[in-house]
């Protein structure tokens, strides 16, 4: 999964790479730990990976919610820790050294001389950390992520590049359904329409609410007559992420 997610974030593959990885690992996904950073791998914010800390949100949301297994966030990832200088033994390789007595700058900025209040983080880092916290909250609160099925959602966009960089899916089980997605491109943006077929989750007439559980922004409401698909359109900035709880 790591290789698939990384290749898409680096612009080397389309999101089909991730979908294929899910199919390939479906039988044992509950035993797989997903991550996009660890002590062996390069930092997302480093020049050797994405070079942008916001890429971590897109990669982490997908890694944490797309299948049944556990996920890990490496220390400092949530504040955009990168690599800023050449170290002794480790050198300059995009990794946080495990061989040298060295500082971890962005993590130390969050520590703030022992206050642990994040006062030395900039606004982007504070937003980043808050969203990572919400991803953890979603991952622990919604049982459907551990036991539910995954269904990929068809998308439409006038920007053809977004069809390769935007991934979305339903996680569903019994009466609980989550609608999750991300734009994994650094540069491409635009309106994306997501078509959710009737009959998949809508079993009765009435109001359907898409409640934002990740960004705490807009909720969306639709009248469902069980005879047509629901289509929701979102403007997707680079590395935009979303997660909605669908309430019928």
PDB file of C-alpha atoms in Angstrom:
ATOM      1  CA  UNK A   1       0.000   0.000   0.000  1.00  0.00           C
ATOM      2  CA  UNK A   2       2.836   2.416   0.871  1.00  0.00           C
ATOM      3  CA  UNK A   3       4.415   2.034  -2.562  1.00  0.00           C
ATOM      4  CA  UNK A   4       1.084   2.628  -4.308  1.00  0.00           C
ATOM      5  CA  UNK A   5       0.204   5.731  -2.300  1.00  0.00           C
ATOM      6  CA  UNK A   6       3.687   7.186  -2.662  1.00  0.00           C
ATOM      7  CA  UNK A   7       3.797   6.662  -6.425  1.00  0.00           C
ATOM      8  CA  UNK A   8       0.501   8.542  -6.811  1.00  0.00           C
ATOM      9  CA  UNK A   9       1.594  11.425  -4.552  1.00  0.00           C
ATOM     10  CA  UNK A  10       4.785  11.714  -6.598  1.00  0.00           C
ATOM     11  CA  UNK A  11       2.762  11.895  -9.820  1.00  0.00           C
ATOM     12  CA  UNK A  12       4.232   8.693 -11.220  1.00  0.00           C
ATOM     13  CA  UNK A  13       0.949   6.716 -11.218  1.00  0.00           C
ATOM     14  CA  UNK A  14      -2.796   7.355 -11.281  1.00  0.00           C
ATOM     15  CA  UNK A  15      -5.128   6.443  -8.411  1.00  0.00           C
ATOM     16  CA  UNK A  16      -5.824   3.172 -10.220  1.00  0.00           C
ATOM     17  CA  UNK A  17      -2.575   1.989  -8.646  1.00  0.00           C
ATOM     18  CA  UNK A  18      -4.145   2.324  -5.189  1.00  0.00           C
ATOM     19  CA  UNK A  19      -7.380   0.644  -6.262  1.00  0.00           C
ATOM     20  CA  UNK A  20      -5.420  -2.306  -7.635  1.00  0.00           C
ATOM     21  CA  UNK A  21      -3.454  -2.571  -4.387  1.00  0.00           C
ATOM     22  CA  UNK A  22      -6.715  -2.777  -2.441  1.00  0.00           C
ATOM     23  CA  UNK A  23      -7.993  -5.596  -4.629  1.00  0.00           C
ATOM     24  CA  UNK A  24      -4.682  -7.443  -4.343  1.00  0.00           C
ATOM     25  CA  UNK A  25      -4.573  -7.240  -0.523  1.00  0.00           C
ATOM     26  CA  UNK A  26      -8.298  -7.615   0.193  1.00  0.00           C
ATOM     27  CA  UNK A  27      -8.079 -11.097   1.738  1.00  0.00           C
ATOM     28  CA  UNK A  28      -5.607 -10.058   4.434  1.00  0.00           C
ATOM     29  CA  UNK A  29      -5.977  -6.281   4.704  1.00  0.00           C
ATOM     30  CA  UNK A  30      -7.054  -6.438   8.356  1.00  0.00           C
ATOM     31  CA  UNK A  31      -3.544  -7.696   9.187  1.00  0.00           C
ATOM     32  CA  UNK A  32      -1.723  -4.897   7.352  1.00  0.00           C
ATOM     33  CA  UNK A  33      -0.330  -1.777   9.029  1.00  0.00           C
ATOM     34  CA  UNK A  34      -0.491   1.252   6.754  1.00  0.00           C
ATOM     35  CA  UNK A  35       1.695   4.365   6.963  1.00  0.00           C
ATOM     36  CA  UNK A  36       3.310   6.992   4.802  1.00  0.00           C
ATOM     37  CA  UNK A  37       6.233   7.727   7.126  1.00  0.00           C
ATOM     38  CA  UNK A  38       8.367   5.638   9.461  1.00  0.00           C
ATOM     39  CA  UNK A  39      11.985   5.518  10.627  1.00  0.00           C
ATOM     40  CA  UNK A  40      13.121   3.807   7.415  1.00  0.00           C
ATOM     41  CA  UNK A  41      11.222   5.903   4.869  1.00  0.00           C
ATOM     42  CA  UNK A  42      11.743   9.462   3.705  1.00  0.00           C
ATOM     43  CA  UNK A  43       9.678  12.280   5.165  1.00  0.00           C
ATOM     44  CA  UNK A  44       6.762  13.404   2.993  1.00  0.00           C
ATOM     45  CA  UNK A  45       7.802  17.047   3.363  1.00  0.00           C
ATOM     46  CA  UNK A  46      11.390  16.348   2.294  1.00  0.00           C
ATOM     47  CA  UNK A  47      12.727  17.105  -1.168  1.00  0.00           C
ATOM     48  CA  UNK A  48      13.124  13.366  -1.722  1.00  0.00           C
ATOM     49  CA  UNK A  49       9.391  12.656  -1.457  1.00  0.00           C
ATOM     50  CA  UNK A  50       6.616  15.187  -2.096  1.00  0.00           C
ATOM     51  CA  UNK A  51       8.393  18.281  -0.791  1.00  0.00           C
ATOM     52  CA  UNK A  52       5.076  19.441   0.666  1.00  0.00           C
ATOM     53  CA  UNK A  53       3.750  18.625   4.125  1.00  0.00           C
ATOM     54  CA  UNK A  54       0.131  18.879   2.929  1.00  0.00           C
ATOM     55  CA  UNK A  55       0.651  15.808   0.736  1.00  0.00           C
ATOM     56  CA  UNK A  56       0.765  13.815   3.937  1.00  0.00           C
ATOM     57  CA  UNK A  57      -2.906  14.527   4.636  1.00  0.00           C
ATOM     58  CA  UNK A  58      -4.082  13.079   1.341  1.00  0.00           C
ATOM     59  CA  UNK A  59      -1.838  10.061   1.669  1.00  0.00           C
ATOM     60  CA  UNK A  60      -2.673   9.444   5.322  1.00  0.00           C
ATOM     61  CA  UNK A  61      -6.450   9.795   5.000  1.00  0.00           C
ATOM     62  CA  UNK A  62      -6.512   7.220   2.208  1.00  0.00           C
ATOM     63  CA  UNK A  63      -4.073   4.877   3.956  1.00  0.00           C
ATOM     64  CA  UNK A  64      -6.025   5.073   7.224  1.00  0.00           C
ATOM     65  CA  UNK A  65      -9.538   4.577   5.866  1.00  0.00           C
ATOM     66  CA  UNK A  66      -9.497   2.612   2.636  1.00  0.00           C
ATOM     67  CA  UNK A  67      -9.289  -0.889   4.170  1.00  0.00           C
ATOM     68  CA  UNK A  68      -9.732  -2.735   7.467  1.00  0.00           C
ATOM     69  CA  UNK A  69      -6.202  -2.715   8.878  1.00  0.00           C
ATOM     70  CA  UNK A  70      -4.587  -0.446  11.490  1.00  0.00           C
ATOM     71  CA  UNK A  71      -2.616   2.673  10.586  1.00  0.00           C
ATOM     72  CA  UNK A  72       0.347   4.547  12.028  1.00  0.00           C
ATOM     73  CA  UNK A  73       1.341   8.217  12.106  1.00  0.00           C
ATOM     74  CA  UNK A  74       5.077   8.710  12.665  1.00  0.00           C
ATOM     75  CA  UNK A  75       6.157  11.342  15.194  1.00  0.00           C
ATOM     76  CA  UNK A  76       6.526  14.782  13.653  1.00  0.00           C
ATOM     77  CA  UNK A  77       4.536  13.849  10.554  1.00  0.00           C
ATOM     78  CA  UNK A  78       1.523  15.681  11.970  1.00  0.00           C
ATOM     79  CA  UNK A  79       3.441  18.989  12.018  1.00  0.00           C
ATOM     80  CA  UNK A  80       5.165  18.582   8.662  1.00  0.00           C
ATOM     81  CA  UNK A  81       8.561  17.421   9.857  1.00  0.00           C
ATOM     82  CA  UNK A  82      10.958  17.345   6.931  1.00  0.00           C
ATOM     83  CA  UNK A  83      14.698  17.270   6.582  1.00  0.00           C
ATOM     84  CA  UNK A  84      16.498  20.585   6.832  1.00  0.00           C
ATOM     85  CA  UNK A  85      20.208  19.841   7.128  1.00  0.00           C
ATOM     86  CA  UNK A  86      22.854  17.207   6.565  1.00  0.00           C
ATOM     87  CA  UNK A  87      23.479  15.060   9.641  1.00  0.00           C
ATOM     88  CA  UNK A  88      26.584  13.170  10.677  1.00  0.00           C
ATOM     89  CA  UNK A  89      26.259   9.468   9.900  1.00  0.00           C
ATOM     90  CA  UNK A  90      22.832   9.701   8.260  1.00  0.00           C
ATOM     91  CA  UNK A  91      23.737  12.510   5.864  1.00  0.00           C
ATOM     92  CA  UNK A  92      21.142  14.250   3.720  1.00  0.00           C
ATOM     93  CA  UNK A  93      18.692  11.581   2.590  1.00  0.00           C
ATOM     94  CA  UNK A  94      15.181  12.775   3.434  1.00  0.00           C
ATOM     95  CA  UNK A  95      14.967  10.775   6.663  1.00  0.00           C
ATOM     96  CA  UNK A  96      15.015  11.724  10.321  1.00  0.00           C
ATOM     97  CA  UNK A  97      18.270  10.236  11.533  1.00  0.00           C
ATOM     98  CA  UNK A  98      18.228   7.290  13.926  1.00  0.00           C
ATOM     99  CA  UNK A  99      22.039   7.236  14.134  1.00  0.00           C
ATOM    100  CA  UNK A 100      22.952  10.781  15.197  1.00  0.00           C
ATOM    101  CA  UNK A 101      22.333  12.942  18.261  1.00  0.00           C
ATOM    102  CA  UNK A 102      20.235  15.476  16.414  1.00  0.00           C
ATOM    103  CA  UNK A 103      17.264  17.806  16.688  1.00  0.00           C
ATOM    104  CA  UNK A 104      13.854  17.345  15.059  1.00  0.00           C
ATOM    105  CA  UNK A 105      12.959  20.955  14.373  1.00  0.00           C
ATOM    106  CA  UNK A 106       9.224  20.994  13.700  1.00  0.00           C
ATOM    107  CA  UNK A 107       8.503  18.503  16.457  1.00  0.00           C
ATOM    108  CA  UNK A 108      10.532  20.703  18.815  1.00  0.00           C
ATOM    109  CA  UNK A 109       8.506  23.723  17.708  1.00  0.00           C
ATOM    110  CA  UNK A 110       5.379  21.886  18.824  1.00  0.00           C
ATOM    111  CA  UNK A 111       7.079  21.011  22.132  1.00  0.00           C
ATOM    112  CA  UNK A 112       7.854  24.736  22.635  1.00  0.00           C
ATOM    113  CA  UNK A 113      10.494  24.410  25.347  1.00  0.00           C
ATOM    114  CA  UNK A 114       8.381  21.955  27.326  1.00  0.00           C
ATOM    115  CA  UNK A 115       5.044  23.774  27.111  1.00  0.00           C
ATOM    116  CA  UNK A 116       3.748  21.258  24.512  1.00  0.00           C
ATOM    117  CA  UNK A 117       1.263  23.818  23.222  1.00  0.00           C
ATOM    118  CA  UNK A 118       2.354  24.181  19.584  1.00  0.00           C
ATOM    119  CA  UNK A 119       2.805  27.930  20.007  1.00  0.00           C
ATOM    120  CA  UNK A 120       5.838  27.950  17.696  1.00  0.00           C
ATOM    121  CA  UNK A 121       3.992  26.266  14.824  1.00  0.00           C
ATOM    122  CA  UNK A 122       2.739  28.349  11.900  1.00  0.00           C
ATOM    123  CA  UNK A 123      -0.920  28.400  10.820  1.00  0.00           C
ATOM    124  CA  UNK A 124      -0.410  25.726   8.160  1.00  0.00           C
ATOM    125  CA  UNK A 125       1.179  23.384  10.678  1.00  0.00           C
ATOM    126  CA  UNK A 126      -1.615  23.947  13.186  1.00  0.00           C
ATOM    127  CA  UNK A 127      -4.196  23.126  10.516  1.00  0.00           C
ATOM    128  CA  UNK A 128      -2.170  20.074   9.546  1.00  0.00           C
ATOM    129  CA  UNK A 129      -2.013  18.782  13.113  1.00  0.00           C
ATOM    130  CA  UNK A 130      -5.716  19.382  13.695  1.00  0.00           C
ATOM    131  CA  UNK A 131      -6.638  17.428  10.567  1.00  0.00           C
ATOM    132  CA  UNK A 132      -4.350  14.548  11.511  1.00  0.00           C
ATOM    133  CA  UNK A 133      -6.089  14.499  14.899  1.00  0.00           C
ATOM    134  CA  UNK A 134      -9.442  14.279  13.133  1.00  0.00           C
ATOM    135  CA  UNK A 135      -8.185  11.378  11.002  1.00  0.00           C
ATOM    136  CA  UNK A 136      -7.210   9.505  14.168  1.00  0.00           C
ATOM    137  CA  UNK A 137     -10.594  10.295  15.687  1.00  0.00           C
ATOM    138  CA  UNK A 138     -12.436   8.979  12.641  1.00  0.00           C
ATOM    139  CA  UNK A 139     -10.272   5.858  12.569  1.00  0.00           C
ATOM    140  CA  UNK A 140     -11.065   5.000  16.172  1.00  0.00           C
ATOM    141  CA  UNK A 141     -14.727   6.041  16.369  1.00  0.00           C
ATOM    142  CA  UNK A 142     -16.212   4.412  13.273  1.00  0.00           C
ATOM    143  CA  UNK A 143     -16.398   0.631  13.396  1.00  0.00           C
ATOM    144  CA  UNK A 144     -17.226   0.515   9.703  1.00  0.00           C
ATOM    145  CA  UNK A 145     -13.546   1.225   8.968  1.00  0.00           C
ATOM    146  CA  UNK A 146     -12.523  -2.011  10.678  1.00  0.00           C
ATOM    147  CA  UNK A 147     -15.391  -4.213   9.521  1.00  0.00           C
ATOM    148  CA  UNK A 148     -17.064  -2.573   6.536  1.00  0.00           C
ATOM    149  CA  UNK A 149     -16.757  -3.023   2.802  1.00  0.00           C
ATOM    150  CA  UNK A 150     -15.164  -0.617   0.324  1.00  0.00           C
ATOM    151  CA  UNK A 151     -16.860   0.612  -2.850  1.00  0.00           C
ATOM    152  CA  UNK A 152     -15.079   3.013  -5.203  1.00  0.00           C
ATOM    153  CA  UNK A 153     -17.135   5.926  -6.499  1.00  0.00           C
ATOM    154  CA  UNK A 154     -17.295   7.115 -10.095  1.00  0.00           C
ATOM    155  CA  UNK A 155     -16.127  10.687 -10.640  1.00  0.00           C
ATOM    156  CA  UNK A 156     -16.542  13.284 -13.385  1.00  0.00           C
ATOM    157  CA  UNK A 157     -14.542  16.448 -14.039  1.00  0.00           C
ATOM    158  CA  UNK A 158     -13.775  18.788 -16.912  1.00  0.00           C
ATOM    159  CA  UNK A 159     -10.157  18.628 -15.767  1.00  0.00           C
ATOM    160  CA  UNK A 160      -8.988  15.286 -17.144  1.00  0.00           C
ATOM    161  CA  UNK A 161      -5.979  15.262 -14.828  1.00  0.00           C
ATOM    162  CA  UNK A 162      -8.240  15.145 -11.781  1.00  0.00           C
ATOM    163  CA  UNK A 163      -9.662  11.832 -12.980  1.00  0.00           C
ATOM    164  CA  UNK A 164      -6.193  10.399 -12.370  1.00  0.00           C
ATOM    165  CA  UNK A 165      -5.464  12.113  -9.050  1.00  0.00           C
ATOM    166  CA  UNK A 166      -8.806  12.082  -7.188  1.00  0.00           C
ATOM    167  CA  UNK A 167      -9.868   8.925  -5.385  1.00  0.00           C
ATOM    168  CA  UNK A 168     -13.149   8.430  -3.533  1.00  0.00           C
ATOM    169  CA  UNK A 169     -15.030   5.526  -2.002  1.00  0.00           C
ATOM    170  CA  UNK A 170     -17.722   4.423   0.378  1.00  0.00           C
ATOM    171  CA  UNK A 171     -16.986   2.442   3.521  1.00  0.00           C
ATOM    172  CA  UNK A 172     -20.242   0.799   4.554  1.00  0.00           C
ATOM    173  CA  UNK A 173     -21.704  -1.812   6.871  1.00  0.00           C
ATOM    174  CA  UNK A 174     -25.321  -2.211   7.969  1.00  0.00           C
ATOM    175  CA  UNK A 175     -26.676   1.296   8.658  1.00  0.00           C
ATOM    176  CA  UNK A 176     -23.308   3.099   8.820  1.00  0.00           C
ATOM    177  CA  UNK A 177     -21.763   4.627   5.692  1.00  0.00           C
ATOM    178  CA  UNK A 178     -18.799   6.946   5.239  1.00  0.00           C
ATOM    179  CA  UNK A 179     -17.956   8.785   2.014  1.00  0.00           C
ATOM    180  CA  UNK A 180     -14.226   9.564   1.821  1.00  0.00           C
ATOM    181  CA  UNK A 181     -11.908  11.034  -0.779  1.00  0.00           C
ATOM    182  CA  UNK A 182      -8.779  13.019  -1.601  1.00  0.00           C
ATOM    183  CA  UNK A 183      -7.029  14.848  -4.392  1.00  0.00           C
ATOM    184  CA  UNK A 184      -3.516  13.438  -4.494  1.00  0.00           C
ATOM    185  CA  UNK A 185      -2.143  16.009  -6.929  1.00  0.00           C
ATOM    186  CA  UNK A 186       0.184  18.865  -6.016  1.00  0.00           C
ATOM    187  CA  UNK A 187      -1.009  21.140  -8.827  1.00  0.00           C
ATOM    188  CA  UNK A 188      -4.378  20.095 -10.259  1.00  0.00           C
ATOM    189  CA  UNK A 189      -7.606  21.626  -8.956  1.00  0.00           C
ATOM    190  CA  UNK A 190     -11.205  21.994 -10.042  1.00  0.00           C
ATOM    191  CA  UNK A 191     -14.785  20.831  -9.594  1.00  0.00           C
ATOM    192  CA  UNK A 192     -15.263  17.087  -9.257  1.00  0.00           C
ATOM    193  CA  UNK A 193     -18.661  15.376  -9.317  1.00  0.00           C
ATOM    194  CA  UNK A 194     -19.136  12.121  -7.423  1.00  0.00           C
ATOM    195  CA  UNK A 195     -22.001   9.823  -8.391  1.00  0.00           C
ATOM    196  CA  UNK A 196     -23.381   7.539  -5.689  1.00  0.00           C
ATOM    197  CA  UNK A 197     -25.768   4.944  -7.181  1.00  0.00           C
ATOM    198  CA  UNK A 198     -29.201   4.569  -5.625  1.00  0.00           C
ATOM    199  CA  UNK A 199     -29.713   1.232  -3.977  1.00  0.00           C
ATOM    200  CA  UNK A 200     -26.174   1.107  -2.572  1.00  0.00           C
ATOM    201  CA  UNK A 201     -27.036   2.961   0.611  1.00  0.00           C
ATOM    202  CA  UNK A 202     -30.404   4.584   0.060  1.00  0.00           C
ATOM    203  CA  UNK A 203     -33.185   2.185   0.902  1.00  0.00           C
ATOM    204  CA  UNK A 204     -36.036   4.586   1.545  1.00  0.00           C
ATOM    205  CA  UNK A 205     -37.526   7.909   0.506  1.00  0.00           C
ATOM    206  CA  UNK A 206     -36.612  11.091   2.354  1.00  0.00           C
ATOM    207  CA  UNK A 207     -33.741  13.360   3.234  1.00  0.00           C
ATOM    208  CA  UNK A 208     -30.110  12.221   2.957  1.00  0.00           C
ATOM    209  CA  UNK A 209     -27.469  14.228   4.837  1.00  0.00           C
ATOM    210  CA  UNK A 210     -23.738  14.207   4.136  1.00  0.00           C
ATOM    211  CA  UNK A 211     -22.266  15.342   7.475  1.00  0.00           C
ATOM    212  CA  UNK A 212     -18.662  16.599   7.390  1.00  0.00           C
ATOM    213  CA  UNK A 213     -16.669  14.671  10.007  1.00  0.00           C
ATOM    214  CA  UNK A 214     -13.162  15.677   8.919  1.00  0.00           C
ATOM    215  CA  UNK A 215     -12.982  19.376   8.095  1.00  0.00           C
ATOM    216  CA  UNK A 216     -16.011  20.554  10.111  1.00  0.00           C
ATOM    217  CA  UNK A 217     -17.197  22.702   7.226  1.00  0.00           C
ATOM    218  CA  UNK A 218     -20.285  22.255   5.074  1.00  0.00           C
ATOM    219  CA  UNK A 219     -22.919  19.535   5.329  1.00  0.00           C
ATOM    220  CA  UNK A 220     -24.956  18.627   2.250  1.00  0.00           C
ATOM    221  CA  UNK A 221     -28.594  17.521   2.050  1.00  0.00           C
ATOM    222  CA  UNK A 222     -30.437  15.710  -0.733  1.00  0.00           C
ATOM    223  CA  UNK A 223     -33.975  14.481  -1.307  1.00  0.00           C
ATOM    224  CA  UNK A 224     -33.832  10.774  -2.049  1.00  0.00           C
ATOM    225  CA  UNK A 225     -36.675   9.112  -3.943  1.00  0.00           C
ATOM    226  CA  UNK A 226     -34.839   5.804  -4.467  1.00  0.00           C
ATOM    227  CA  UNK A 227     -35.158   6.160  -8.236  1.00  0.00           C
ATOM    228  CA  UNK A 228     -32.028   8.086  -9.205  1.00  0.00           C
ATOM    229  CA  UNK A 229     -28.392   8.443  -8.244  1.00  0.00           C
ATOM    230  CA  UNK A 230     -27.145  11.140  -5.905  1.00  0.00           C
ATOM    231  CA  UNK A 231     -24.475  13.412  -7.341  1.00  0.00           C
ATOM    232  CA  UNK A 232     -22.386  15.670  -5.124  1.00  0.00           C
ATOM    233  CA  UNK A 233     -19.941  18.221  -6.570  1.00  0.00           C
ATOM    234  CA  UNK A 234     -16.930  19.529  -4.647  1.00  0.00           C
ATOM    235  CA  UNK A 235     -14.159  21.941  -5.572  1.00  0.00           C
ATOM    236  CA  UNK A 236     -10.961  20.007  -5.004  1.00  0.00           C
ATOM    237  CA  UNK A 237      -7.819  21.998  -4.250  1.00  0.00           C
ATOM    238  CA  UNK A 238      -4.422  20.249  -4.455  1.00  0.00           C
ATOM    239  CA  UNK A 239      -4.188  17.688  -1.641  1.00  0.00           C
ATOM    240  CA  UNK A 240      -7.796  18.395  -0.588  1.00  0.00           C
ATOM    241  CA  UNK A 241      -9.354  15.751   1.657  1.00  0.00           C
ATOM    242  CA  UNK A 242     -12.883  15.029   2.819  1.00  0.00           C
ATOM    243  CA  UNK A 243     -14.852  12.557   4.892  1.00  0.00           C
ATOM    244  CA  UNK A 244     -18.636  12.567   5.267  1.00  0.00           C
ATOM    245  CA  UNK A 245     -20.937  10.451   7.368  1.00  0.00           C
ATOM    246  CA  UNK A 246     -24.062   9.686   5.369  1.00  0.00           C
ATOM    247  CA  UNK A 247     -27.223   9.928   7.437  1.00  0.00           C
ATOM    248  CA  UNK A 248     -30.407   8.559   5.912  1.00  0.00           C
TER     249      UNK A 248
END
